[in-house]
Coordinates of N, CA and C in Angstrom, one line a residue:
M859 N 60.6 85.4 0.6 CA 60.1 84.6 -0.5 C 59.9 83.2 -0.2
K860 N 58.8 82.6 -0.6 CA 58.5 81.2 -0.3 C 59.4 80.4 -1.3
R861 N 60.0 79.4 -0.8 CA 60.8 78.5 -1.6 C 60.3 77.1 -1.4
T862 N 59.0 76.9 -1.6 CA 58.4 75.7 -1.4 C 59.0 74.5 -2.2
W863 N 59.2 74.8 -3.5 CA 59.6 73.7 -4.4 C 61.1 73.3 -4.1
E864 N 61.9 74.3 -3.7 CA 63.3 74.0 -3.4 C 63.3 73.1 -2.1
F865 N 62.4 73.5 -1.1 CA 62.3 72.8 0.1 C 61.8 71.4 -0.1
V866 N 60.8 71.2 -0.9 CA 60.2 69.9 -1.1 C 61.2 69.0 -1.9
L867 N 61.8 69.5 -2.9 CA 62.8 68.7 -3.7 C 64.0 68.3 -2.8
S868 N 64.4 69.2 -1.9 CA 65.5 68.9 -1.0 C 65.1 67.8 -0.1
I869 N 63.9 67.8 0.5 CA 63.4 66.8 1.4 C 63.3 65.4 0.6
I870 N 62.9 65.5 -0.6 CA 62.8 64.2 -1.4 C 64.2 63.7 -1.6
G871 N 65.2 64.6 -1.9 CA 66.6 64.1 -2.1 C 67.2 63.5 -0.9
V872 N 66.9 64.1 0.3 CA 67.4 63.6 1.6 C 66.7 62.3 1.9
S873 N 65.5 62.1 1.6 CA 64.7 60.9 1.8 C 65.3 59.8 1.0
I874 N 65.5 60.1 -0.3 CA 66.0 59.1 -1.2 C 67.5 58.7 -0.8
A875 N 68.3 59.7 -0.4 CA 69.6 59.4 0.0 C 69.6 58.5 1.3
A876 N 68.7 58.7 2.2 CA 68.6 57.9 3.4 C 68.2 56.5 3.1
I877 N 67.2 56.3 2.2 CA 66.8 55.0 1.7 C 68.0 54.2 1.1
F878 N 68.7 54.9 0.1 CA 69.8 54.3 -0.5 C 70.9 54.0 0.5
L879 N 71.1 54.8 1.5 CA 72.1 54.6 2.5 C 71.8 53.3 3.3
I880 N 70.6 53.2 3.7 CA 70.2 52.0 4.5 C 70.4 50.7 3.6
V881 N 69.9 50.8 2.4 CA 70.1 49.6 1.5 C 71.5 49.3 1.2
T882 N 72.3 50.3 1.0 CA 73.8 50.1 0.7 C 74.5 49.5 1.9
I883 N 74.2 50.0 3.1 CA 74.8 49.5 4.3 C 74.4 48.0 4.6
I884 N 73.1 47.7 4.3 CA 72.7 46.3 4.5 C 73.4 45.4 3.5
A885 N 73.6 45.9 2.2 CA 74.3 45.1 1.2 C 75.8 44.9 1.6
A886 N 76.4 46.0 2.1 CA 77.8 45.9 2.5 C 78.0 44.9 3.7
V887 N 77.1 45.0 4.7 CA 77.2 44.1 5.8 C 77.0 42.6 5.3
Y888 N 76.0 42.4 4.5 CA 75.8 41.1 4.0 C 77.0 40.6 3.2
L889 N 77.6 41.4 2.3 CA 78.7 40.9 1.5 C 79.9 40.7 2.4
N890 N 80.1 41.5 3.5 CA 81.2 41.2 4.4 C 81.0 39.9 5.2
S891 N 79.8 39.6 5.4 CA 79.5 38.4 6.2 C 79.7 37.1 5.5
I892 N 79.5 37.1 4.2 CA 79.8 35.9 3.4 C 81.2 36.0 2.8
D893 N 81.7 34.8 2.5 CA 83.1 34.8 2.0 C 83.0 34.7 0.4
L894 N 83.1 35.9 -0.2 CA 83.0 35.9 -1.6 C 84.2 35.3 -2.3
K895 N 85.4 35.4 -1.7 CA 86.6 34.8 -2.3 C 86.4 33.3 -2.4
E896 N 85.9 32.7 -1.3 CA 85.7 31.2 -1.3 C 84.7 30.8 -2.4
M897 N 83.6 31.6 -2.5 CA 82.6 31.3 -3.4 C 83.1 31.4 -4.9
M898 N 83.9 32.4 -5.1 CA 84.5 32.6 -6.4 C 85.5 31.6 -6.8
D899 N 86.3 31.2 -5.8 CA 87.3 30.1 -6.0 C 86.6 28.8 -6.4
H900 N 85.5 28.5 -5.7 CA 84.7 27.3 -6.1 C 84.2 27.4 -7.5
S901 N 83.8 28.6 -7.9 CA 83.3 28.7 -9.3 C 84.5 28.7 -10.3
L902 N 85.7 29.0 -9.8 CA 86.8 29.0 -10.7 C 87.3 27.5 -11.0
M903 N 87.0 26.6 -10.0 CA 87.4 25.3 -10.2 C 86.7 24.6 -11.4
T904 N 85.5 25.2 -11.7 CA 84.9 24.7 -12.9 C 85.5 25.5 -14.1
D905 N 84.9 25.5 -15.2 CA 85.5 26.1 -16.4 C 85.4 27.6 -16.3
S906 N 86.5 28.3 -16.2 CA 86.6 29.8 -16.1 C 87.8 30.3 -16.7
E907 N 87.7 31.5 -17.3 CA 88.9 32.1 -17.9 C 89.6 33.2 -17.1
F908 N 89.1 33.4 -15.8 CA 89.7 34.4 -14.9 C 90.6 33.7 -13.9
S909 N 91.7 34.3 -13.6 CA 92.6 33.8 -12.6 C 92.1 34.2 -11.2
S910 N 92.7 33.5 -10.2 CA 92.2 33.8 -8.8 C 92.6 35.3 -8.4
S911 N 93.7 35.8 -8.9 CA 94.1 37.1 -8.5 C 93.2 38.2 -9.2
E912 N 92.8 37.9 -10.4 CA 91.8 38.8 -11.1 C 90.5 38.9 -10.3
V913 N 90.0 37.7 -9.9 CA 88.8 37.6 -9.2 C 88.9 38.4 -7.8
D914 N 90.0 38.2 -7.1 CA 90.3 38.8 -5.9 C 90.3 40.4 -6.0
M915 N 91.0 40.8 -7.1 CA 91.1 42.2 -7.4 C 89.7 42.8 -7.7
S916 N 88.9 42.1 -8.4 CA 87.5 42.6 -8.8 C 86.6 42.7 -7.6
I917 N 86.8 41.7 -6.6 CA 86.0 41.8 -5.4 C 86.4 43.0 -4.6
K918 N 87.7 43.2 -4.4 CA 88.2 44.4 -3.7 C 87.7 45.7 -4.3
L919 N 87.7 45.7 -5.7 CA 87.3 46.9 -6.4 C 85.8 47.2 -6.1
F920 N 85.0 46.1 -6.2 CA 83.6 46.2 -5.9 C 83.3 46.7 -4.5
M921 N 84.0 46.1 -3.5 CA 83.8 46.5 -2.1 C 84.2 48.0 -1.9
G922 N 85.3 48.4 -2.6 CA 85.7 49.8 -2.5 C 84.7 50.8 -3.0
I923 N 84.1 50.4 -4.2 CA 83.1 51.3 -4.8 C 81.9 51.3 -3.9
L924 N 81.5 50.2 -3.2 CA 80.4 50.1 -2.3 C 80.6 51.0 -1.1
W925 N 81.8 51.0 -0.5 CA 82.1 51.8 0.6 C 82.2 53.3 0.2
A926 N 82.7 53.6 -1.0 CA 82.7 55.0 -1.5 C 81.3 55.5 -1.6
G927 N 80.4 54.7 -2.1 CA 79.0 55.0 -2.2 C 78.4 55.3 -0.8
I928 N 78.7 54.5 0.2 CA 78.2 54.8 1.5 C 78.7 56.1 2.1
I929 N 80.0 56.4 1.9 CA 80.5 57.7 2.3 C 79.9 58.8 1.6
S930 N 79.7 58.7 0.3 CA 79.0 59.8 -0.4 C 77.6 60.0 0.0
L931 N 76.9 58.9 0.4 CA 75.5 59.1 0.9 C 75.5 59.7 2.2
F932 N 76.5 59.4 3.1 CA 76.5 60.1 4.4 C 76.7 61.6 4.2
I933 N 77.6 62.0 3.3 CA 77.8 63.4 3.0 C 76.6 64.0 2.4
A934 N 75.9 63.3 1.5 CA 74.7 63.8 0.9 C 73.6 64.0 2.0
L935 N 73.5 63.1 2.9 CA 72.5 63.2 4.0 C 72.8 64.5 4.8
A936 N 74.0 64.6 5.2 CA 74.4 65.8 6.1 C 74.3 67.1 5.3
G937 N 74.8 67.1 4.1 CA 74.7 68.3 3.3 C 73.2 68.7 3.0
G938 N 72.4 67.7 2.7 CA 71.0 68.0 2.4 C 70.2 68.5 3.6
L939 N 70.5 68.0 4.7 CA 69.8 68.4 5.9 C 70.3 69.9 6.3
I940 N 71.6 70.1 6.2 CA 72.1 71.5 6.5 C 71.4 72.5 5.5
A941 N 71.3 72.1 4.2 CA 70.8 73.0 3.2 C 69.3 73.2 3.5
I942 N 68.6 72.2 4.0 CA 67.1 72.4 4.3 C 67.0 73.4 5.4
F943 N 67.9 73.3 6.4 CA 67.8 74.3 7.5 C 68.2 75.7 7.1
L944 N 69.2 75.8 6.1 CA 69.5 77.1 5.6 C 68.4 77.7 4.8
L945 N 67.6 76.8 4.0 CA 66.5 77.3 3.3 C 65.4 77.8 4.2
K946 N 65.2 77.1 5.3 CA 64.2 77.6 6.3 C 64.6 78.9 7.0
G947 N 65.9 79.1 7.1 CA 66.4 80.3 7.7 C 66.5 81.5 6.8
G948 N 66.2 81.3 5.5 CA 66.1 82.4 4.5 C 67.4 82.6 3.8
K949 N 68.4 81.7 3.9 CA 69.7 81.9 3.2 C 69.7 81.0 2.0
A950 N 69.0 81.5 1.0 CA 68.8 80.7 -0.2 C 70.1 80.5 -1.0
K951 N 70.9 81.5 -1.1 CA 72.1 81.4 -1.9 C 73.1 80.4 -1.3
G952 N 73.3 80.4 0.0 CA 74.1 79.4 0.7 C 73.6 78.0 0.5
A953 N 72.3 77.9 0.7 CA 71.6 76.6 0.5 C 71.8 76.1 -0.9
G954 N 71.7 77.0 -1.9 CA 71.8 76.5 -3.3 C 73.2 76.1 -3.6
I955 N 74.2 76.8 -3.1 CA 75.6 76.3 -3.3 C 75.9 75.0 -2.6
L956 N 75.4 74.9 -1.4 CA 75.5 73.6 -0.6 C 74.8 72.4 -1.3
L957 N 73.6 72.7 -1.9 CA 72.9 71.6 -2.6 C 73.6 71.2 -3.8
I958 N 74.2 72.2 -4.6 CA 74.9 71.8 -5.8 C 76.2 71.0 -5.4
I959 N 76.9 71.4 -4.4 CA 78.1 70.7 -4.0 C 77.7 69.3 -3.5
T960 N 76.6 69.2 -2.7 CA 76.2 67.9 -2.3 C 75.7 67.0 -3.4
G961 N 75.1 67.6 -4.4 CA 74.7 66.8 -5.6 C 75.9 66.3 -6.4
I962 N 76.9 67.1 -6.5 CA 78.1 66.6 -7.2 C 78.8 65.5 -6.4
L963 N 78.8 65.6 -5.1 CA 79.4 64.5 -4.3 C 78.7 63.2 -4.3
T964 N 77.4 63.2 -4.7 CA 76.6 62.0 -4.8 C 76.6 61.5 -6.2
I965 N 77.8 61.5 -6.9 CA 77.9 61.1 -8.3 C 77.6 59.6 -8.5
F966 N 77.7 58.8 -7.4 CA 77.5 57.4 -7.5 C 76.0 57.1 -7.6
H967 N 75.1 58.0 -7.2 CA 73.7 57.7 -7.1 C 73.0 58.8 -7.9
V968 N 72.3 58.4 -8.9 CA 71.7 59.4 -9.8 C 70.5 60.1 -9.2
W969 N 69.6 59.4 -8.5 CA 68.4 60.1 -8.0 C 68.7 61.2 -7.0
P970 N 69.5 60.9 -6.0 CA 69.8 62.0 -5.1 C 70.5 63.2 -5.8
L971 N 71.3 62.8 -6.8 CA 72.0 63.9 -7.5 C 71.0 64.8 -8.2
I972 N 70.0 64.2 -8.8 CA 69.0 65.0 -9.5 C 68.2 65.9 -8.5
F973 N 67.8 65.3 -7.3 CA 67.0 66.0 -6.4 C 67.8 67.0 -5.5
F974 N 69.1 67.0 -5.7 CA 69.9 68.1 -5.0 C 70.4 69.2 -6.0
I975 N 70.7 68.8 -7.3 CA 71.1 69.8 -8.2 C 70.0 70.7 -8.7
I976 N 68.8 70.2 -8.9 CA 67.7 71.0 -9.4 C 67.3 72.1 -8.4
P977 N 67.1 71.7 -7.1 CA 66.8 72.8 -6.2 C 67.9 73.8 -5.9
G978 N 69.2 73.2 -6.0 CA 70.3 74.1 -5.9 C 70.4 75.2 -7.0
I979 N 70.1 74.8 -8.2 CA 70.0 75.7 -9.3 C 68.9 76.7 -9.1
M980 N 67.7 76.2 -8.6 CA 66.6 77.0 -8.4 C 66.8 78.1 -7.3
C981 N 67.6 77.7 -6.3 CA 67.9 78.6 -5.2 C 68.8 79.8 -5.7
L982 N 69.7 79.5 -6.7 CA 70.6 80.5 -7.2 C 70.0 81.3 -8.2
V983 N 69.0 80.8 -9.0 CA 68.5 81.5 -10.2 C 67.3 82.3 -9.8
R984 N 66.4 81.8 -9.0 CA 65.1 82.5 -8.7 C 65.4 83.8 -7.9
K985 N 64.8 84.9 -8.4 CA 64.9 86.2 -7.7 C 63.6 86.5 -7.1
P986 N 63.6 87.2 -5.9 CA 62.3 87.6 -5.3 C 61.6 88.6 -6.2
R987 N 60.3 88.4 -6.2 CA 59.5 89.4 -7.0 C 59.5 90.7 -6.3
E988 N 59.6 91.7 -7.2 CA 59.6 93.1 -6.7 C 58.1 93.6 -6.6
T989 N 57.8 94.2 -5.5 CA 56.4 94.7 -5.4 C 56.3 96.1 -6.1
V990 N 55.3 96.3 -6.8 CA 55.0 97.5 -7.5 C 53.9 98.3 -6.8
E991 N 54.2 99.5 -6.4 CA 53.2 100.3 -5.7 C 52.5 101.1 -6.7
V992 N 51.2 101.1 -6.6 CA 50.4 101.9 -7.6 C 50.0 103.2 -6.9
I993 N 50.4 104.3 -7.6 CA 50.1 105.6 -7.0 C 48.8 106.1 -7.7
E994 N 47.8 106.5 -6.8 CA 46.5 106.9 -7.4 C 46.4 108.4 -7.2

């Protein structure tokens, strides 16, 4: 059975995950290169209602979420590529389960999630057409 739509949507999901991964890594490298704490302390010297420890904690939380997003995108990229190869090999049920798990693991990024969950469901739901022989 041809699974063209599942294949195309999976490729789109992997492509979007790769683009998001590149952009997120560039953002993480940039944010690690500048000193956010010093910049925030300078802004705290002016009129601010946040303490230095609150600002430090929020910066650490933001960087943790950023690195969690990078890890989830690496998993999405690997899972999506494996699922594409499974689809090409004719193992639609395994590919569908892997695509759904990969979609759930990319909870930080909505577009890859959509492009992994939809083909995953399609792989599990679609049944091959039965051929009917006509007896004359």
